[in-house]
PDB file of C-alpha atoms in Angstrom:
ATOM      1  CA  MET G 299       0.000   0.000   0.000  1.00  0.00           C
ATOM      2  CA  THR G 300       1.270   3.482  -0.862  1.00  0.00           C
ATOM      3  CA  ALA G 301       2.204   5.484   2.230  1.00  0.00           C
ATOM      4  CA  PRO G 302       0.003   8.521   2.920  1.00  0.00           C
ATOM      5  CA  ILE G 303       1.778  11.783   2.093  1.00  0.00           C
ATOM      6  CA  PRO G 304       2.429  13.868   5.217  1.00  0.00           C
ATOM      7  CA  GLU G 305       1.949  17.608   5.376  1.00  0.00           C
ATOM      8  CA  PHE G 306       5.013  19.830   5.371  1.00  0.00           C
ATOM      9  CA  ALA G 307       5.000  23.470   6.388  1.00  0.00           C
ATOM     10  CA  HIS G 308       6.576  24.842   3.214  1.00  0.00           C
ATOM     11  CA  ALA G 309       6.621  21.869   0.844  1.00  0.00           C
ATOM     12  CA  LEU G 310       3.752  20.353  -1.085  1.00  0.00           C
ATOM     13  CA  VAL G 311       4.361  16.730  -2.076  1.00  0.00           C
ATOM     14  CA  THR G 312       2.142  14.988  -4.614  1.00  0.00           C
ATOM     15  CA  ARG G 313       2.338  11.628  -6.378  1.00  0.00           C
ATOM     16  CA  ASP G 314       0.714  10.399  -9.583  1.00  0.00           C
ATOM     17  CA  GLU G 315      -0.361   6.854 -10.414  1.00  0.00           C
ATOM     18  CA  ARG G 316       3.017   6.113 -12.045  1.00  0.00           C
ATOM     19  CA  GLY G 317       5.042   6.900  -8.943  1.00  0.00           C
ATOM     20  CA  VAL G 318       6.212  10.301 -10.196  1.00  0.00           C
ATOM     21  CA  TYR G 319       6.487  12.579  -7.168  1.00  0.00           C
ATOM     22  CA  THR G 320       6.455  16.365  -7.268  1.00  0.00           C
ATOM     23  CA  LEU G 321       8.215  18.360  -4.554  1.00  0.00           C
ATOM     24  CA  GLN G 322       6.878  21.909  -4.731  1.00  0.00           C
ATOM     25  CA  ILE G 323       8.000  24.902  -2.703  1.00  0.00           C
ATOM     26  CA  HIS G 324       4.848  25.955  -0.897  1.00  0.00           C
ATOM     27  CA  ASP G 325       3.766  28.893   1.224  1.00  0.00           C
ATOM     28  CA  ALA G 326       7.049  30.757   0.750  1.00  0.00           C
ATOM     29  CA  LYS G 327       7.596  34.366  -0.271  1.00  0.00           C
ATOM     30  CA  SER G 328       7.071  35.304  -3.912  1.00  0.00           C
ATOM     31  CA  LEU G 329       9.871  33.997  -6.129  1.00  0.00           C
ATOM     32  CA  ASN G 330      10.103  30.931  -3.832  1.00  0.00           C
ATOM     33  CA  ILE G 331      12.770  32.501  -1.650  1.00  0.00           C
ATOM     34  CA  LEU G 332      14.635  30.041   0.590  1.00  0.00           C
ATOM     35  CA  ALA G 333      14.348  31.263   4.151  1.00  0.00           C
ATOM     36  CA  SER G 334      15.586  28.822   6.801  1.00  0.00           C
ATOM     37  CA  ALA G 335      12.086  27.591   7.650  1.00  0.00           C
ATOM     38  CA  VAL G 336      11.422  26.864   3.970  1.00  0.00           C
ATOM     39  CA  THR G 337      14.793  25.164   3.563  1.00  0.00           C
ATOM     40  CA  LEU G 338      14.221  22.889   6.555  1.00  0.00           C
ATOM     41  CA  SER G 339      10.750  21.918   5.342  1.00  0.00           C
ATOM     42  CA  LEU G 340      11.987  21.100   1.830  1.00  0.00           C
ATOM     43  CA  THR G 341      14.825  19.023   3.271  1.00  0.00           C
ATOM     44  CA  GLU G 342      12.392  17.019   5.393  1.00  0.00           C
ATOM     45  CA  ALA G 343      10.166  16.435   2.371  1.00  0.00           C
ATOM     46  CA  ALA G 344      13.071  15.406   0.118  1.00  0.00           C
ATOM     47  CA  ARG G 345      14.265  12.877   2.686  1.00  0.00           C
ATOM     48  CA  TRP G 346      10.741  11.483   3.023  1.00  0.00           C
ATOM     49  CA  ILE G 347      10.459  11.022  -0.755  1.00  0.00           C
ATOM     50  CA  ALA G 348      13.907   9.391  -0.862  1.00  0.00           C
ATOM     51  CA  ALA G 349      12.632   6.635   1.434  1.00  0.00           C
ATOM     52  CA  ARG G 350       9.646   5.784  -0.784  1.00  0.00           C
ATOM     53  CA  ASP G 351      10.077   2.452  -2.555  1.00  0.00           C
ATOM     54  CA  ASP G 352       7.334   3.341  -5.033  1.00  0.00           C
ATOM     55  CA  ALA G 353       9.079   6.495  -6.302  1.00  0.00           C
ATOM     56  CA  ARG G 354      10.033   6.391  -9.990  1.00  0.00           C
ATOM     57  CA  ALA G 355      11.053  10.043 -10.534  1.00  0.00           C
ATOM     58  CA  VAL G 356      10.826  13.371  -8.710  1.00  0.00           C
ATOM     59  CA  VAL G 357      10.054  16.800 -10.167  1.00  0.00           C
ATOM     60  CA  ILE G 358      11.409  19.723  -8.118  1.00  0.00           C
ATOM     61  CA  ARG G 359       9.544  22.982  -8.694  1.00  0.00           C
ATOM     62  CA  GLY G 360       8.458  26.263  -7.202  1.00  0.00           C
ATOM     63  CA  THR G 361       4.959  27.664  -6.873  1.00  0.00           C
ATOM     64  CA  GLY G 362       3.916  29.578  -9.976  1.00  0.00           C
ATOM     65  CA  ASP G 363       6.021  30.419 -12.999  1.00  0.00           C
ATOM     66  CA  ARG G 364       7.746  33.617 -11.895  1.00  0.00           C
ATOM     67  CA  ALA G 365      10.661  31.650 -10.474  1.00  0.00           C
ATOM     68  CA  PHE G 366      12.124  28.264  -9.702  1.00  0.00           C
ATOM     69  CA  VAL G 367      13.953  29.777  -6.737  1.00  0.00           C
ATOM     70  CA  GLY G 368      14.853  33.454  -6.617  1.00  0.00           C
ATOM     71  CA  GLY G 369      17.620  32.860  -4.078  1.00  0.00           C
ATOM     72  CA  ALA G 370      18.127  32.675  -0.335  1.00  0.00           C
ATOM     73  CA  ASN G 371      16.426  35.136   2.000  1.00  0.00           C
ATOM     74  CA  ILE G 372      18.583  38.271   1.923  1.00  0.00           C
ATOM     75  CA  TYR G 373      16.771  39.842   4.883  1.00  0.00           C
ATOM     76  CA  GLU G 374      17.598  36.839   7.036  1.00  0.00           C
ATOM     77  CA  MET G 375      21.207  36.796   5.833  1.00  0.00           C
ATOM     78  CA  ALA G 376      21.661  40.503   6.565  1.00  0.00           C
ATOM     79  CA  GLU G 377      21.236  39.794  10.311  1.00  0.00           C
ATOM     80  CA  LEU G 378      23.672  36.875  10.540  1.00  0.00           C
ATOM     81  CA  ASP G 379      26.836  36.697  12.621  1.00  0.00           C
ATOM     82  CA  PRO G 380      29.630  34.256  11.681  1.00  0.00           C
ATOM     83  CA  GLN G 381      28.164  31.311  13.588  1.00  0.00           C
ATOM     84  CA  GLY G 382      24.676  32.032  12.331  1.00  0.00           C
ATOM     85  CA  ALA G 383      26.037  32.280   8.797  1.00  0.00           C
ATOM     86  CA  ARG G 384      27.609  28.829   9.051  1.00  0.00           C
ATOM     87  CA  GLU G 385      24.328  27.401  10.362  1.00  0.00           C
ATOM     88  CA  PHE G 386      22.307  29.145   7.637  1.00  0.00           C
ATOM     89  CA  ILE G 387      24.480  27.889   4.787  1.00  0.00           C
ATOM     90  CA  THR G 388      24.661  24.400   6.298  1.00  0.00           C
ATOM     91  CA  ARG G 389      20.856  24.193   6.124  1.00  0.00           C
ATOM     92  CA  LEU G 390      21.032  25.034   2.422  1.00  0.00           C
ATOM     93  CA  ARG G 391      23.777  22.457   1.957  1.00  0.00           C
ATOM     94  CA  ASP G 392      21.631  19.835   3.693  1.00  0.00           C
ATOM     95  CA  LEU G 393      18.756  20.600   1.306  1.00  0.00           C
ATOM     96  CA  CYS G 394      20.909  20.196  -1.801  1.00  0.00           C
ATOM     97  CA  ASP G 395      22.477  17.038  -0.367  1.00  0.00           C
ATOM     98  CA  ALA G 396      19.025  15.608   0.393  1.00  0.00           C
ATOM     99  CA  VAL G 397      17.874  16.222  -3.178  1.00  0.00           C
ATOM    100  CA  ALA G 398      21.086  14.741  -4.615  1.00  0.00           C
ATOM    101  CA  ALA G 399      20.622  11.648  -2.422  1.00  0.00           C
ATOM    102  CA  ILE G 400      17.145  10.832  -3.778  1.00  0.00           C
ATOM    103  CA  PRO G 401      17.735   7.420  -5.417  1.00  0.00           C
ATOM    104  CA  VAL G 402      15.530   8.050  -8.460  1.00  0.00           C
ATOM    105  CA  PRO G 403      15.954  10.685 -11.192  1.00  0.00           C
ATOM    106  CA  THR G 404      15.283  14.255 -10.103  1.00  0.00           C
ATOM    107  CA  VAL G 405      14.113  16.856 -12.611  1.00  0.00           C
ATOM    108  CA  ALA G 406      14.335  20.589 -11.923  1.00  0.00           C
ATOM    109  CA  ARG G 407      11.419  22.488 -13.512  1.00  0.00           C
ATOM    110  CA  ILE G 408      12.804  25.990 -14.069  1.00  0.00           C
ATOM    111  CA  PRO G 409      10.687  28.933 -15.196  1.00  0.00           C
ATOM    112  CA  GLY G 410      11.601  32.547 -14.460  1.00  0.00           C
ATOM    113  CA  PHE G 411      14.309  33.329 -11.932  1.00  0.00           C
ATOM    114  CA  CYS G 412      16.859  30.701 -10.900  1.00  0.00           C
ATOM    115  CA  LEU G 413      19.352  32.623  -8.812  1.00  0.00           C
ATOM    116  CA  GLY G 414      21.952  31.855  -6.161  1.00  0.00           C
ATOM    117  CA  ALA G 415      20.671  29.075  -3.926  1.00  0.00           C
ATOM    118  CA  GLY G 416      18.150  28.273  -6.654  1.00  0.00           C
ATOM    119  CA  MET G 417      20.892  27.570  -9.171  1.00  0.00           C
ATOM    120  CA  GLU G 418      22.672  25.443  -6.570  1.00  0.00           C
ATOM    121  CA  LEU G 419      19.489  23.461  -5.882  1.00  0.00           C
ATOM    122  CA  ALA G 420      19.006  22.941  -9.621  1.00  0.00           C
ATOM    123  CA  ALA G 421      22.636  21.817  -9.940  1.00  0.00           C
ATOM    124  CA  ALA G 422      21.934  19.107  -7.340  1.00  0.00           C
ATOM    125  CA  CYS G 423      19.219  17.653  -9.621  1.00  0.00           C
ATOM    126  CA  ASP G 424      19.935  15.076 -12.320  1.00  0.00           C
ATOM    127  CA  ILE G 425      18.121  16.850 -15.156  1.00  0.00           C
ATOM    128  CA  ARG G 426      17.385  20.556 -15.592  1.00  0.00           C
ATOM    129  CA  LEU G 427      14.609  21.775 -17.898  1.00  0.00           C
ATOM    130  CA  GLY G 428      13.953  25.465 -18.415  1.00  0.00           C
ATOM    131  CA  SER G 429      11.454  27.827 -19.935  1.00  0.00           C
ATOM    132  CA  ALA G 430      12.603  30.341 -22.551  1.00  0.00           C
ATOM    133  CA  ASP G 431      11.938  33.138 -20.055  1.00  0.00           C
ATOM    134  CA  ALA G 432      14.230  31.674 -17.370  1.00  0.00           C
ATOM    135  CA  VAL G 433      17.056  33.796 -15.930  1.00  0.00           C
ATOM    136  CA  PHE G 434      20.140  32.310 -14.283  1.00  0.00           C
ATOM    137  CA  GLY G 435      22.741  33.861 -12.036  1.00  0.00           C
ATOM    138  CA  MET G 436      24.952  33.610  -8.978  1.00  0.00           C
ATOM    139  CA  PRO G 437      24.720  37.164  -7.618  1.00  0.00           C
ATOM    140  CA  GLU G 438      26.241  36.575  -4.191  1.00  0.00           C
ATOM    141  CA  VAL G 439      29.340  38.764  -4.693  1.00  0.00           C
ATOM    142  CA  ARG G 440      26.982  41.663  -5.429  1.00  0.00           C
ATOM    143  CA  VAL G 441      25.745  41.463  -1.827  1.00  0.00           C
ATOM    144  CA  GLY G 442      29.129  40.881  -0.226  1.00  0.00           C
ATOM    145  CA  ILE G 443      29.288  37.101   0.102  1.00  0.00           C
ATOM    146  CA  PRO G 444      30.864  34.316  -1.979  1.00  0.00           C
ATOM    147  CA  SER G 445      28.888  31.672  -3.839  1.00  0.00           C
ATOM    148  CA  VAL G 446      29.424  28.402  -1.970  1.00  0.00           C
ATOM    149  CA  ILE G 447      28.021  24.896  -1.323  1.00  0.00           C
ATOM    150  CA  HIS G 448      26.668  23.329  -4.516  1.00  0.00           C
ATOM    151  CA  ALA G 449      28.162  26.031  -6.701  1.00  0.00           C
ATOM    152  CA  VAL G 450      31.078  23.580  -6.460  1.00  0.00           C
ATOM    153  CA  LEU G 451      29.184  21.427  -8.985  1.00  0.00           C
ATOM    154  CA  LEU G 452      29.098  24.122 -11.641  1.00  0.00           C
ATOM    155  CA  PRO G 453      32.596  23.641 -13.154  1.00  0.00           C
ATOM    156  CA  ALA G 454      31.725  20.005 -13.935  1.00  0.00           C
ATOM    157  CA  ILE G 455      28.357  21.011 -15.414  1.00  0.00           C
ATOM    158  CA  ILE G 456      29.156  24.147 -17.424  1.00  0.00           C
ATOM    159  CA  GLY G 457      32.959  24.302 -17.345  1.00  0.00           C
ATOM    160  CA  PRO G 458      35.411  26.500 -15.431  1.00  0.00           C
ATOM    161  CA  GLY G 459      35.183  29.525 -17.709  1.00  0.00           C
ATOM    162  CA  PRO G 460      31.406  30.033 -17.506  1.00  0.00           C
ATOM    163  CA  THR G 461      31.547  29.282 -13.774  1.00  0.00           C
ATOM    164  CA  ASN G 462      34.211  31.933 -13.286  1.00  0.00           C
ATOM    165  CA  TRP G 463      32.133  34.469 -15.209  1.00  0.00           C
ATOM    166  CA  LEU G 464      28.941  33.778 -13.261  1.00  0.00           C
ATOM    167  CA  LEU G 465      30.500  33.738  -9.801  1.00  0.00           C
ATOM    168  CA  LEU G 466      32.946  36.616 -10.250  1.00  0.00           C
ATOM    169  CA  THR G 467      30.628  39.049 -12.044  1.00  0.00           C
ATOM    170  CA  GLY G 468      27.348  38.215 -10.342  1.00  0.00           C
ATOM    171  CA  GLU G 469      25.675  38.824 -13.709  1.00  0.00           C
ATOM    172  CA  THR G 470      22.761  36.833 -15.136  1.00  0.00           C
ATOM    173  CA  VAL G 471      22.265  34.899 -18.367  1.00  0.00           C
ATOM    174  CA  ASP G 472      19.163  33.831 -20.245  1.00  0.00           C
ATOM    175  CA  ALA G 473      17.912  30.308 -20.898  1.00  0.00           C
ATOM    176  CA  ALA G 474      19.546  30.143 -24.320  1.00  0.00           C
ATOM    177  CA  GLN G 475      22.980  30.809 -22.800  1.00  0.00           C
ATOM    178  CA  ALA G 476      22.362  28.388 -19.926  1.00  0.00           C
ATOM    179  CA  HIS G 477      21.438  25.742 -22.502  1.00  0.00           C
ATOM    180  CA  GLN G 478      24.524  26.464 -24.606  1.00  0.00           C
ATOM    181  CA  TRP G 479      26.704  26.095 -21.514  1.00  0.00           C
ATOM    182  CA  GLY G 480      25.045  22.768 -20.671  1.00  0.00           C
ATOM    183  CA  PHE G 481      23.243  23.806 -17.488  1.00  0.00           C
ATOM    184  CA  LEU G 482      19.888  23.144 -19.138  1.00  0.00           C
ATOM    185  CA  GLU G 483      19.284  19.937 -21.045  1.00  0.00           C
ATOM    186  CA  PHE G 484      16.351  21.430 -22.981  1.00  0.00           C
ATOM    187  CA  VAL G 485      14.466  24.727 -23.213  1.00  0.00           C
ATOM    188  CA  SER G 486      10.725  25.014 -23.853  1.00  0.00           C
ATOM    189  CA  GLU G 487       8.688  27.883 -25.205  1.00  0.00           C
ATOM    190  CA  THR G 488       7.197  30.007 -22.444  1.00  0.00           C
ATOM    191  CA  GLY G 489       4.083  28.246 -21.167  1.00  0.00           C
ATOM    192  CA  ALA G 490       5.123  24.823 -22.496  1.00  0.00           C
ATOM    193  CA  LEU G 491       7.433  23.758 -19.674  1.00  0.00           C
ATOM    194  CA  ASP G 492       5.090  21.164 -18.187  1.00  0.00           C
ATOM    195  CA  ALA G 493       4.889  19.365 -21.528  1.00  0.00           C
ATOM    196  CA  LEU G 494       8.684  19.270 -21.671  1.00  0.00           C
ATOM    197  CA  VAL G 495       8.842  17.882 -18.136  1.00  0.00           C
ATOM    198  CA  GLU G 496       6.318  15.188 -19.055  1.00  0.00           C
ATOM    199  CA  ARG G 497       8.343  14.181 -22.125  1.00  0.00           C
ATOM    200  CA  THR G 498      11.239  13.584 -19.763  1.00  0.00           C
ATOM    201  CA  VAL G 499       9.548  11.784 -16.874  1.00  0.00           C
ATOM    202  CA  ALA G 500       7.292   9.575 -19.038  1.00  0.00           C
ATOM    203  CA  PRO G 501      10.081   7.326 -20.414  1.00  0.00           C
ATOM    204  CA  ILE G 502      11.656   7.162 -16.954  1.00  0.00           C
ATOM    205  CA  ALA G 503       8.369   5.958 -15.452  1.00  0.00           C
ATOM    206  CA  GLU G 504       7.996   3.393 -18.262  1.00  0.00           C
ATOM    207  CA  SER G 505      11.467   1.912 -17.721  1.00  0.00           C
ATOM    208  CA  GLY G 506      12.480  -0.788 -15.272  1.00  0.00           C
ATOM    209  CA  PRO G 507      12.424   0.820 -11.824  1.00  0.00           C
ATOM    210  CA  ILE G 508      15.285  -1.278 -10.457  1.00  0.00           C
ATOM    211  CA  ALA G 509      17.359  -0.543 -13.555  1.00  0.00           C
ATOM    212  CA  VAL G 510      16.725   3.201 -13.293  1.00  0.00           C
ATOM    213  CA  ARG G 511      17.790   3.277  -9.642  1.00  0.00           C
ATOM    214  CA  SER G 512      20.873   1.235 -10.509  1.00  0.00           C
ATOM    215  CA  GLN G 513      21.705   3.573 -13.387  1.00  0.00           C
ATOM    216  CA  LYS G 514      21.446   6.649 -11.170  1.00  0.00           C
ATOM    217  CA  ALA G 515      23.700   5.041  -8.568  1.00  0.00           C
ATOM    218  CA  LEU G 516      26.231   4.218 -11.283  1.00  0.00           C
ATOM    219  CA  LEU G 517      26.173   7.750 -12.658  1.00  0.00           C
ATOM    220  CA  ARG G 518      26.954   9.132  -9.228  1.00  0.00           C
ATOM    221  CA  TYR G 519      29.699   6.572  -8.656  1.00  0.00           C
ATOM    222  CA  TRP G 520      31.262   7.303 -12.049  1.00  0.00           C
ATOM    223  CA  SER G 521      31.448  11.003 -11.198  1.00  0.00           C
ATOM    224  CA  GLU G 522      33.478  10.250  -8.072  1.00  0.00           C
ATOM    225  CA  SER G 523      35.601   7.263  -9.125  1.00  0.00           C
ATOM    226  CA  SER G 524      38.417   6.382 -11.471  1.00  0.00           C
ATOM    227  CA  VAL G 525      37.546   4.905 -14.856  1.00  0.00           C
ATOM    228  CA  GLU G 526      38.796   1.476 -13.762  1.00  0.00           C
ATOM    229  CA  ALA G 527      36.742   1.502 -10.571  1.00  0.00           C
ATOM    230  CA  GLY G 528      33.725   2.691 -12.555  1.00  0.00           C
ATOM    231  CA  LEU G 529      34.097  -0.200 -14.979  1.00  0.00           C
ATOM    232  CA  ASP G 530      34.349  -2.702 -12.133  1.00  0.00           C
ATOM    233  CA  ARG G 531      31.215  -1.305 -10.498  1.00  0.00           C
ATOM    234  CA  SER G 532      29.407  -1.382 -13.859  1.00  0.00           C
ATOM    235  CA  VAL G 533      30.130  -5.072 -14.396  1.00  0.00           C
ATOM    236  CA  ALA G 534      28.857  -5.853 -10.907  1.00  0.00           C
ATOM    237  CA  ALA G 535      25.693  -3.779 -11.415  1.00  0.00           C
ATOM    238  CA  PHE G 536      24.949  -5.494 -14.728  1.00  0.00           C
ATOM    239  CA  GLY G 537      25.189  -8.918 -13.103  1.00  0.00           C
ATOM    240  CA  GLU G 538      23.026  -7.812 -10.182  1.00  0.00           C
ATOM    241  CA  ALA G 539      20.292  -6.747 -12.609  1.00  0.00           C
ATOM    242  CA  PHE G 540      19.756 -10.398 -13.511  1.00  0.00           C
ATOM    243  CA  THR G 541      19.102 -11.419  -9.906  1.00  0.00           C
ATOM    244  CA  THR G 542      15.553 -10.109 -10.502  1.00  0.00           C
ATOM    245  CA  ASP G 543      13.048 -10.868 -13.244  1.00  0.00           C
ATOM    246  CA  GLU G 544      13.009  -7.250 -14.418  1.00  0.00           C
ATOM    247  CA  PRO G 545      15.266  -7.786 -17.479  1.00  0.00           C
ATOM    248  CA  ARG G 546      13.175 -10.737 -18.638  1.00  0.00           C
ATOM    249  CA  ARG G 547       9.897  -8.848 -18.198  1.00  0.00           C
ATOM    250  CA  TYR G 548      11.065  -5.686 -19.917  1.00  0.00           C
ATOM    251  CA  MET G 549      12.814  -7.530 -22.742  1.00  0.00           C
ATOM    252  CA  ALA G 550       9.820  -9.807 -23.394  1.00  0.00           C
ATOM    253  CA  PRO G 551       7.920  -7.423 -25.735  1.00  0.00           C
ATOM    254  CA  PHE G 552      10.998  -7.048 -27.963  1.00  0.00           C
ATOM    255  CA  VAL G 553      11.726 -10.788 -27.975  1.00  0.00           C
ATOM    256  CA  ASN G 554       8.091 -11.661 -28.661  1.00  0.00           C
ATOM    257  CA  ARG G 555       7.884  -9.122 -31.494  1.00  0.00           C
ATOM    258  CA  LYS G 556      10.926 -10.670 -33.180  1.00  0.00           C
ATOM    259  CA  LYS G 557       9.458 -14.182 -32.775  1.00  0.00           C
ATOM    260  CA  HIS G 558       6.185 -12.998 -34.278  1.00  0.00           C
ATOM    261  CA  GLN G 559       7.970 -11.453 -37.260  1.00  0.00           C
ATOM    262  CA  GLU G 560      10.026 -14.604 -37.867  1.00  0.00           C
ATOM    263  CA  ALA G 561       6.876 -16.729 -37.745  1.00  0.00           C
ATOM    264  CA  LYS G 562       5.261 -14.797 -40.598  1.00  0.00           C
TER     265      LYS G 562
END
């Protein structure tokens, strides 16, 4: 039986019949600003989803289409002392870590503003899809602080040069530039983002759930290991796939189609 979805103060979790979960920023300030209370609630929700055996994919989104996340709460940050600053940024790190640790594919749905902590949260997702009106930036130096935590992922995603430009200038780029750099996998026309998200999650939900989880685990391992270690882990994962009946069940339509064609 599917577990009932709990209520979270600033996160709205929904699930469709396929096992596609949506984690939506809820009851936050306009532009889905990440205050500490919002961050803690999203982290709790992400960890809850991660423990769901029925999950096939997760869409991370804000409320509305003005922003994915417009950044962290500047009014809260303006009152921080050094210890409070470390605690504040650690909460944001925990959120990005919780999203990265979800064992099924995570898809960032990005309309409008995706700034600072929002770009870091998107970087922690497996797949990033944006609307043509999306705006990306890491403006922290403009307000006297460095870009940190999951900005560390940006050189591997978009390269050192674009990362340097974003973090050192604090300037923004449009969706076309973010796509050219490789931050976005695809860009939709304004208003068509949900259709693009569906075209991504549908084949994931139709694939073997054990295989998809295994593939995500391998992708993460490959990013942290040597080539040789990655190859060894791949061989082991391939063998483990055949300890279940999933390969046989998912290969059956292709095998049966070939048999049917040969019988004609």
